[in-house]
Coordinates of C-alpha atoms in Angstrom, one line a residue:
X328 CA 224.1 3.7 128.7
X329 CA 224.4 7.0 128.5
X330 CA 228.3 7.7 127.8
X331 CA 228.5 4.7 125.7
X332 CA 225.7 5.7 123.5
X333 CA 227.4 9.5 123.2
X334 CA 231.2 7.2 122.7
X335 CA 229.7 5.1 119.3
X336 CA 228.5 8.8 117.9
X337 CA 231.6 10.1 118.8
X338 CA 233.3 8.2 117.3
X339 CA 232.0 7.7 113.9
X340 CA 232.3 11.3 113.9
X341 CA 235.8 10.8 114.2
X342 CA 235.4 8.1 111.7
X343 CA 233.4 10.5 109.3
X344 CA 236.6 13.0 109.9
X345 CA 239.9 10.7 108.6
X346 CA 237.5 9.3 105.5
X347 CA 236.9 14.1 104.9
X348 CA 240.6 14.3 105.5
X349 CA 242.1 11.9 104.2
X350 CA 240.2 12.6 100.9
X351 CA 239.9 16.2 101.0
X352 CA 243.9 17.3 99.0
X353 CA 245.1 17.0 95.7
X354 CA 248.5 17.0 95.3
X355 CA 250.1 16.5 91.5
X356 CA 252.5 13.6 90.3
X357 CA 255.6 16.4 91.2
X358 CA 254.1 18.9 93.9
X359 CA 258.1 20.7 94.7
X360 CA 257.2 22.2 91.6
X361 CA 254.5 24.2 93.3
X362 CA 256.8 24.9 96.1
X363 CA 257.5 28.3 97.3
X364 CA 256.9 28.6 100.7
X365 CA 259.4 25.2 103.3
X366 CA 258.6 25.2 106.6
X367 CA 261.1 23.3 108.2
X368 CA 261.1 22.4 112.2
X369 CA 263.8 20.0 114.1
X370 CA 263.7 17.2 116.6
X371 CA 265.5 20.2 119.1
X372 CA 262.1 22.3 118.2
X373 CA 260.3 19.7 118.9
X374 CA 261.2 19.0 122.3
X375 CA 261.2 22.8 123.0
X376 CA 257.1 23.0 122.0
X377 CA 256.6 19.7 124.0
X378 CA 257.7 21.6 126.6
X379 CA 254.7 23.2 126.7
X380 CA 252.6 19.6 126.2
X381 CA 251.6 20.3 129.5
X382 CA 249.3 22.8 129.3
X383 CA 247.5 21.0 126.7
X384 CA 247.4 17.6 128.2
X385 CA 245.7 19.8 131.4
X386 CA 243.4 22.0 129.8
X387 CA 241.8 18.3 127.3
X388 CA 241.4 17.2 131.3
X389 CA 239.4 20.0 132.1
X390 CA 237.7 20.9 130.0
X391 CA 236.4 17.1 129.1
X392 CA 232.3 17.1 128.7
X393 CA 232.2 13.2 131.5
X394 CA 229.3 12.1 131.0
X395 CA 226.9 10.6 133.7
X396 CA 227.2 6.8 134.4
X397 CA 224.7 5.2 135.8
X398 CA 224.3 0.7 136.2
X399 CA 222.7 -1.4 138.8
X400 CA 224.0 -4.8 139.2
X401 CA 222.6 -7.6 141.3
X402 CA 223.8 -8.3 144.5
X403 CA 222.7 -11.3 147.9
X404 CA 220.6 -10.0 150.4
X405 CA 220.9 -6.8 148.8
X406 CA 218.6 -7.1 145.9
X407 CA 220.1 -4.7 142.8
X408 CA 221.8 -1.9 144.1
X409 CA 221.5 1.0 141.2
X410 CA 223.9 4.0 141.4
X411 CA 224.6 7.1 139.3
X412 CA 227.4 9.2 139.6
X413 CA 226.8 12.6 138.2
X414 CA 228.7 16.0 137.9
X415 CA 232.1 14.5 137.4
X416 CA 234.9 16.9 137.0
X417 CA 238.5 17.3 137.1
X418 CA 239.6 19.0 140.9
X419 CA 243.8 19.1 140.5
X420 CA 246.5 17.4 138.0
X421 CA 249.9 17.4 137.2
X422 CA 252.3 16.0 135.0
X423 CA 255.7 14.4 136.2
X424 CA 257.6 13.9 131.8
X425 CA 255.7 14.3 128.7
X426 CA 258.1 12.0 126.1
X427 CA 258.3 13.2 121.9
X428 CA 259.7 11.1 119.3
X429 CA 259.2 10.9 115.7
X430 CA 258.3 7.6 113.5
X431 CA 259.2 7.8 110.6
X432 CA 256.4 8.9 108.0
X433 CA 254.5 7.8 111.0
X434 CA 253.6 10.2 113.6
X435 CA 255.1 11.8 116.8
X436 CA 254.1 9.8 118.6
X437 CA 253.9 12.0 122.7
X438 CA 254.4 9.5 125.9
X439 CA 253.2 11.4 129.2
X440 CA 254.0 9.5 132.3
X441 CA 253.0 9.4 135.7
X442 CA 249.8 12.5 135.2
X443 CA 248.3 12.6 138.3
X444 CA 244.8 13.5 138.2
X445 CA 241.4 13.9 141.2
X446 CA 238.1 13.9 139.8
X447 CA 235.1 14.8 141.8
X448 CA 230.8 14.7 142.0
X449 CA 227.9 12.9 143.7
X450 CA 227.2 9.3 143.8
X451 CA 224.0 8.8 144.2
X452 CA 223.1 5.5 145.2
X453 CA 220.3 2.8 146.2
X454 CA 219.1 -0.6 146.6
X455 CA 215.8 -2.5 144.6
X456 CA 213.3 -4.7 146.1
X457 CA 211.5 -7.6 144.3
X458 CA 208.4 -4.1 143.1
X459 CA 210.3 -1.2 143.5
X460 CA 213.6 1.0 143.6
X461 CA 215.1 2.9 146.5
X462 CA 216.8 5.5 146.4
X463 CA 217.3 7.1 149.0
X464 CA 221.6 9.2 149.6
X465 CA 223.5 10.5 147.4
X466 CA 227.2 11.7 148.2
X467 CA 230.3 13.5 147.6
X468 CA 232.9 10.8 146.3
X469 CA 237.1 11.9 144.7
X470 CA 238.8 9.7 142.0
X471 CA 242.5 9.4 142.5
X472 CA 244.1 8.5 140.2
X473 CA 247.2 8.0 137.8
X474 CA 247.7 7.6 134.1
X475 CA 250.2 7.7 130.9
X476 CA 249.1 8.8 127.9
X477 CA 250.2 7.6 124.9
X478 CA 249.6 9.6 122.0
X479 CA 250.1 9.2 118.2
X480 CA 250.1 12.2 116.3
X481 CA 249.4 12.6 112.2
X482 CA 249.5 15.2 110.7
X483 CA 248.1 15.5 106.8
X484 CA 246.2 17.7 104.6
X485 CA 242.3 18.3 105.3
X486 CA 240.4 22.0 103.3
X487 CA 244.2 22.2 102.0
X488 CA 246.3 22.9 105.4
X489 CA 247.7 21.0 108.2
X490 CA 245.7 18.9 109.9
X491 CA 246.2 16.6 113.1
X492 CA 244.4 13.7 113.9
X493 CA 246.0 12.3 117.8
X494 CA 243.1 9.8 117.4
X495 CA 245.5 7.1 118.3
X496 CA 245.5 7.7 121.9
X497 CA 245.5 5.5 125.4
X498 CA 245.7 5.6 128.2
X499 CA 246.9 2.9 130.8
X500 CA 245.5 3.4 134.6
X501 CA 248.1 2.5 137.2
X502 CA 245.6 3.9 140.0
X503 CA 242.2 4.7 140.3
X504 CA 241.2 4.3 144.0
X505 CA 237.2 5.2 145.0
X506 CA 236.7 8.0 148.2
X507 CA 233.6 8.9 148.7
X508 CA 233.1 11.8 151.5
X509 CA 236.2 12.3 151.7
X510 CA 236.9 9.7 153.9
X511 CA 240.2 7.2 152.9
X512 CA 239.3 4.1 154.2
X513 CA 235.5 3.5 153.6
X514 CA 234.9 0.1 154.5
X515 CA 232.7 -2.0 152.5
X516 CA 230.6 0.5 150.7
X517 CA 233.4 1.8 148.5
X518 CA 234.4 -1.8 148.4
X519 CA 231.0 -2.3 146.4
X520 CA 231.3 -0.1 144.2
X521 CA 234.9 -0.2 143.2
X522 CA 234.8 -3.1 142.3
X523 CA 232.2 -2.8 139.2
X524 CA 232.8 1.0 138.6
X525 CA 236.2 1.5 137.9
X526 CA 235.5 -1.4 134.6
X527 CA 233.6 1.6 133.1
X528 CA 235.1 4.4 134.4
X529 CA 238.2 4.1 133.0
X530 CA 236.8 3.9 129.7
X531 CA 234.6 7.0 130.1
X532 CA 237.2 8.7 131.5
X533 CA 239.4 7.5 128.3
X534 CA 236.9 8.5 125.8
X535 CA 235.6 11.6 127.3
X536 CA 239.7 12.1 127.8
X537 CA 241.1 11.4 124.0
X538 CA 238.3 13.0 122.8
X539 CA 239.4 16.8 123.8
X540 CA 243.1 16.6 123.3
X541 CA 242.6 15.1 119.0
X542 CA 240.3 18.4 119.6
X543 CA 243.3 20.1 121.0
X544 CA 245.2 19.2 118.5
X545 CA 243.3 19.8 115.5
X546 CA 242.6 23.5 117.3
X547 CA 246.5 23.6 117.3
X548 CA 247.2 22.9 113.7
X549 CA 244.5 25.3 113.0
X550 CA 245.7 28.5 115.2
X551 CA 248.8 27.7 113.9
X552 CA 248.1 28.1 110.7
X553 CA 246.1 31.2 111.6
X554 CA 248.3 31.9 113.2
X555 CA 250.8 31.8 109.7
X556 CA 248.1 33.1 107.4
X557 CA 247.4 36.1 109.6
X558 CA 251.8 36.6 109.7
X559 CA 251.9 36.2 105.8
X560 CA 249.3 39.7 105.5
X561 CA 249.0 42.8 106.1
X562 CA 245.5 44.7 104.8
X563 CA 245.1 43.4 101.0
X564 CA 247.9 42.1 100.8
X565 CA 248.7 38.2 101.8
X566 CA 250.2 35.1 100.6
X567 CA 248.8 32.1 99.6
X568 CA 250.1 29.3 102.7
X569 CA 248.2 26.2 101.6
X570 CA 249.5 22.6 101.3
X571 CA 251.3 22.0 97.9
X572 CA 252.0 18.3 99.1
X573 CA 251.5 16.3 101.6
X574 CA 253.6 17.0 105.4
X575 CA 256.5 15.3 105.6
X576 CA 257.8 13.0 109.4
X577 CA 261.0 12.4 109.3
X578 CA 262.9 11.0 112.7
X579 CA 264.7 13.8 112.6
X580 CA 262.1 16.8 111.2
X581 CA 258.5 18.0 110.5
X582 CA 258.0 19.3 107.1
X583 CA 255.9 21.2 105.5
X584 CA 255.0 22.6 102.0
X585 CA 253.5 24.9 100.8
X586 CA 252.1 26.9 97.3
X587 CA 253.3 31.0 98.6
X588 CA 251.3 32.3 96.2
X589 CA 250.6 36.9 96.3
X590 CA 246.9 38.0 97.0
X591 CA 246.3 41.0 96.4
X592 CA 242.6 41.9 94.4
X593 CA 242.6 41.0 90.8
X594 CA 246.8 40.5 90.5
X595 CA 247.1 36.8 89.3
X596 CA 250.1 34.9 90.9
X597 CA 251.0 31.1 89.8
X598 CA 254.7 29.9 90.2
X599 CA 255.5 26.0 89.1
X600 CA 258.9 26.0 88.6
X601 CA 260.4 25.7 92.7
X602 CA 263.7 24.4 92.7
X603 CA 263.1 24.2 96.6
X604 CA 264.7 20.2 97.3
X605 CA 265.5 18.3 100.9
X606 CA 268.3 18.2 99.9
X607 CA 268.7 22.1 100.5
X608 CA 267.6 22.5 104.9
X609 CA 270.3 20.4 106.8
X610 CA 269.2 19.7 109.9
X611 CA 271.0 21.2 112.8
X612 CA 269.4 24.4 113.6
X613 CA 265.1 24.1 115.1
X614 CA 263.5 25.3 112.3
X615 CA 264.1 26.5 108.7
X616 CA 262.3 28.7 106.6
X617 CA 263.0 28.4 102.1
X618 CA 261.4 31.3 100.4
X619 CA 261.5 31.3 96.2
X620 CA 262.5 34.7 94.5
X621 CA 259.3 33.9 92.9
X622 CA 257.9 35.6 96.3
X623 CA 260.1 38.2 97.1
X624 CA 259.3 39.2 93.4
X625 CA 255.3 38.5 93.2
X626 CA 254.8 40.8 96.9
X627 CA 256.8 43.4 95.3
X628 CA 254.0 43.8 92.7
X629 CA 250.9 44.0 95.0
X630 CA 253.9 46.3 97.4
X631 CA 253.5 48.3 94.2
X632 CA 250.3 47.6 92.2
X633 CA 249.6 48.6 96.2
X634 CA 250.5 52.1 95.9
X635 CA 253.2 51.6 99.0
X636 CA 256.7 52.5 96.8
X637 CA 256.0 55.6 97.6
X638 CA 257.8 58.0 100.1
X639 CA 258.0 62.1 101.1
X640 CA 260.6 63.0 101.5
X641 CA 260.5 67.5 103.2
X642 CA 262.4 68.8 106.4
X643 CA 265.8 68.0 108.2
X644 CA 265.5 64.8 106.4
X645 CA 265.2 66.3 103.0
X646 CA 268.9 68.6 104.3
X647 CA 270.5 65.9 105.6
X648 CA 269.9 64.9 102.0
X649 CA 270.8 67.1 100.2
X650 CA 273.8 68.5 102.6
X651 CA 275.9 65.4 102.8
X652 CA 278.9 66.7 103.4
X653 CA 280.1 71.0 102.7
X654 CA 281.6 71.4 99.0
X655 CA 282.1 74.1 97.0
X656 CA 280.0 72.0 95.3
X657 CA 277.5 71.2 97.1
X658 CA 276.2 74.9 98.2
X659 CA 276.3 75.5 94.6
X660 CA 273.2 72.8 93.7
X661 CA 271.7 73.5 96.4
X662 CA 271.3 77.0 95.5
X663 CA 270.3 76.2 92.2
X664 CA 268.0 73.4 92.8
X665 CA 266.1 75.0 96.0
X666 CA 266.1 78.9 94.8
X667 CA 266.9 80.2 98.2
X668 CA 263.9 78.6 100.1
X669 CA 263.4 76.3 102.6
X670 CA 264.2 72.9 103.1
X671 CA 260.2 73.3 105.6
X672 CA 259.0 74.8 103.0
X673 CA 260.6 72.2 99.8
X674 CA 258.9 68.4 99.9
X675 CA 261.0 66.0 97.7
X676 CA 259.3 63.0 96.2
X677 CA 260.5 59.2 95.8
X678 CA 258.3 56.4 93.8
X679 CA 258.6 53.4 91.9
X680 CA 257.6 54.2 87.8
X681 CA 257.2 49.8 87.3
X682 CA 257.3 47.2 89.4
X683 CA 261.0 46.0 90.7
X684 CA 262.6 43.3 89.7
X685 CA 264.0 40.9 92.5
X686 CA 266.5 38.4 91.7
X687 CA 267.8 36.7 94.4
X688 CA 272.2 35.6 94.3
X689 CA 275.0 34.5 96.7
X690 CA 276.0 38.2 97.1
X691 CA 272.3 39.1 98.3
X692 CA 269.5 39.9 97.6
X693 CA 269.2 42.5 94.0
X694 CA 267.0 44.6 92.9
X695 CA 266.4 46.8 90.5
X696 CA 264.1 49.2 89.7
X697 CA 262.9 52.5 87.6
X698 CA 262.7 55.3 89.9
X699 CA 261.0 58.6 89.6
X700 CA 262.3 61.5 92.0
X701 CA 260.4 65.3 92.5
X702 CA 261.1 67.5 93.8
X703 CA 258.8 71.1 94.1
X704 CA 259.0 74.2 96.4
X705 CA 256.7 76.6 97.6
X706 CA 258.4 79.4 98.1
X707 CA 255.9 82.5 100.6
X708 CA 253.8 83.9 98.8
X709 CA 254.1 82.1 95.0
X710 CA 252.4 79.0 93.4
X711 CA 254.8 75.8 94.5
X712 CA 257.3 74.9 91.9
X713 CA 258.3 71.9 90.4
X714 CA 262.4 72.1 91.1
X715 CA 263.6 68.7 89.7
X716 CA 262.1 66.3 88.0
X717 CA 264.3 63.2 87.0
X718 CA 263.8 59.3 86.6
X719 CA 266.8 57.0 86.6
X720 CA 267.1 52.8 87.4
X721 CA 268.9 51.6 89.8
X722 CA 270.1 48.6 90.6
X723 CA 271.2 47.7 94.1
X724 CA 272.5 44.1 95.8
X725 CA 271.2 43.9 99.7
X726 CA 272.4 41.4 102.3
X727 CA 270.1 40.7 105.6
X728 CA 269.9 40.2 108.5
X729 CA 267.8 40.2 111.9
X730 CA 269.2 41.0 115.7
X731 CA 268.3 42.2 118.7
X732 CA 264.6 42.0 117.1
X733 CA 266.0 43.8 114.4
X734 CA 265.0 43.5 110.4
X735 CA 269.0 45.6 108.9
X736 CA 269.3 45.4 105.6
X737 CA 272.5 46.5 104.1
X738 CA 273.0 48.0 101.4
X739 CA 275.9 47.7 99.1
X740 CA 277.4 48.3 95.5
X741 CA 274.9 50.5 93.3
X742 CA 274.3 51.6 89.8
X743 CA 272.4 54.7 89.0
X744 CA 271.9 55.0 85.3
X745 CA 269.6 58.6 84.7
X746 CA 266.5 57.9 81.9
X747 CA 264.6 61.9 81.8
X748 CA 266.6 64.6 84.2
X749 CA 265.0 67.9 84.4
X750 CA 265.9 70.6 86.2
X751 CA 265.3 74.3 86.1
X752 CA 268.7 75.7 87.8
X753 CA 269.4 74.1 84.4
X754 CA 267.2 73.4 81.0
X755 CA 269.3 72.9 78.7
X756 CA 271.4 69.8 80.5
X757 CA 274.5 70.8 79.7
X758 CA 275.2 71.6 83.1
X759 CA 276.9 68.2 84.2
X760 CA 278.0 69.6 87.6
X761 CA 274.2 69.5 89.1
X762 CA 273.8 66.0 88.0
X763 CA 277.0 64.9 89.1
X764 CA 276.1 66.4 92.8
X765 CA 272.5 64.3 92.1
X766 CA 274.8 61.3 91.1
X767 CA 277.1 60.6 94.3
X768 CA 274.0 62.1 96.5
X769 CA 270.7 59.1 95.9
X770 CA 274.1 56.7 95.6
X771 CA 275.9 58.3 99.1
X772 CA 273.1 58.6 100.9
X773 CA 269.0 58.4 98.9
X774 CA 269.5 55.0 98.7
X775 CA 270.5 54.4 102.7
X776 CA 268.0 56.9 103.4
X777 CA 265.2 54.7 101.6
X778 CA 266.4 51.4 102.5
X779 CA 266.6 52.4 106.3
X780 CA 262.4 53.7 105.7
X781 CA 261.3 50.8 104.3
X782 CA 263.8 48.6 107.4
X783 CA 262.0 49.9 109.4
X784 CA 258.1 49.3 108.4
X785 CA 259.5 46.1 107.5
X786 CA 260.3 45.7 111.6
X787 CA 257.2 47.3 112.1
X788 CA 255.0 45.2 110.5
X789 CA 256.7 42.1 112.0
X790 CA 256.1 43.1 115.5
X791 CA 252.8 43.9 114.9
X792 CA 252.4 39.9 113.8
X793 CA 254.3 39.2 116.9
X794 CA 257.9 38.0 116.4
X795 CA 259.5 40.7 119.0
X796 CA 257.4 38.4 121.2
X797 CA 259.6 34.7 120.5
X798 CA 263.7 35.2 121.4
X799 CA 265.7 34.3 117.7
X800 CA 268.4 33.4 118.5
X801 CA 272.0 33.2 115.9
X802 CA 269.0 34.2 113.2
X803 CA 270.6 32.9 109.3
X804 CA 269.8 34.4 105.8
X805 CA 271.2 32.6 103.6
X806 CA 270.8 33.8 99.6
X807 CA 271.7 31.4 97.0
X808 CA 270.4 31.9 93.4
X809 CA 266.1 31.4 93.1
X810 CA 265.8 31.0 96.9
X811 CA 267.1 32.4 100.5
X812 CA 266.7 30.3 103.4
X813 CA 266.2 31.7 106.6
X814 CA 267.3 29.4 109.6
X815 CA 267.6 30.2 113.4
X816 CA 266.5 28.4 116.5
X817 CA 264.2 30.1 119.2
X818 CA 262.3 29.5 122.6
X819 CA 258.4 29.6 123.0
X820 CA 256.4 32.1 124.7
X821 CA 254.8 30.1 127.0
X822 CA 252.4 33.2 127.9
X823 CA 251.0 33.0 123.4
X824 CA 249.9 29.2 123.9
X825 CA 248.4 29.3 127.3
X826 CA 246.2 32.4 126.9
X827 CA 245.2 30.6 123.0
X828 CA 244.0 28.1 125.4
X829 CA 242.4 30.2 127.6
X830 CA 240.1 32.7 125.4
X831 CA 239.6 29.3 123.3
X832 CA 238.2 27.6 125.4

């Protein structure tokens, strides 16, 4: 039969994919040593995502391409009876219950119970005499079925990313009833066809639905990978999230390990000294991200090379910096520096002179950077004049948090060391009042202002990637020596998966 040939071809294709998948990725003897990012999803998160299974199963049934079923059978008195079921498609579908279980070092087991599905199509049948065949009648049919599905999804590596194999799929039929032309009691014709069509029909439904589920499982794995890859990329700066080892399935969590190398033009990033160990993560929260210190440091270097660590301040922002307090010392220093020029005709430029150094410690993220500050004025009718230039080494400890869909960066203690200081109001550099004023201004207002700008930029970037669509609950950002852990609970945005399935299928 036609459907049998298609089923053999698809089965052969799946086997080829599995052979390719099993041989696609090779890892060294110490894969954790090159692990820069770890994602751990615990059982509660898996249970939450399982609530979205109904959408995937519905898509699998509706998008399965059911082949035409043809055959014939010898019947006493009637001779040969030939039949054909064509244009088979799902008319209605409902799912009563779905359960998920993580099988240690094996698979994600999904049990979907009491799937009520109605199929519709056209049945053509006729009788064959001794020398010829008469096909003379076609009727619409409806198939009423009640099915349980058992799906075992294995996670593996293919093309250096997580691949899902859902070919271990079983359908159990509790009911399979054929109705002709909507008649629930069609008599002898119904009995005739149900007797020798039902077995073939079950095989076809199982084959096509399971093939579609397997296809969708891989599509969803690709979708998650593309979503993550897009999240860690902005213009020319990205992060390599290819796998560093085979994904793990434990009884209480799923875990994937990624290289986390920064990608930027000709910038070469190498990492082989990870401190990751599975014992560093717990199982009390729904989702965990482990990030090495190396990633943050490399991202800062890429941002420096991309000339992103530049800040221009003018107008009211500039005034707020230099008039943080109304004192005689402040007024005198401002008058000397700006020479009576208004803030609207002045500009301050702040930029990093070298790659920032970042280290993660229990007290927070320690950032050390050599920074230049240049203040220029634009007197009316005169050429622009640089009135202040200084280079300083700044070390600041920052604690990070996430609340109300915003990243919060809180600067703690900071240290400032002047390397270069040039001011037209003090050519000799002997007037310590200006330098002391600037030191206070930078510590009290300047550093918080720069961090606030970074905070806003990163929040905007994350929201542009869709982070604000998720309901994140009680997130914690925990720094330790050499790494940071982000742990949280979340609610899945229902429309995200639905929109994806509609666009993809």
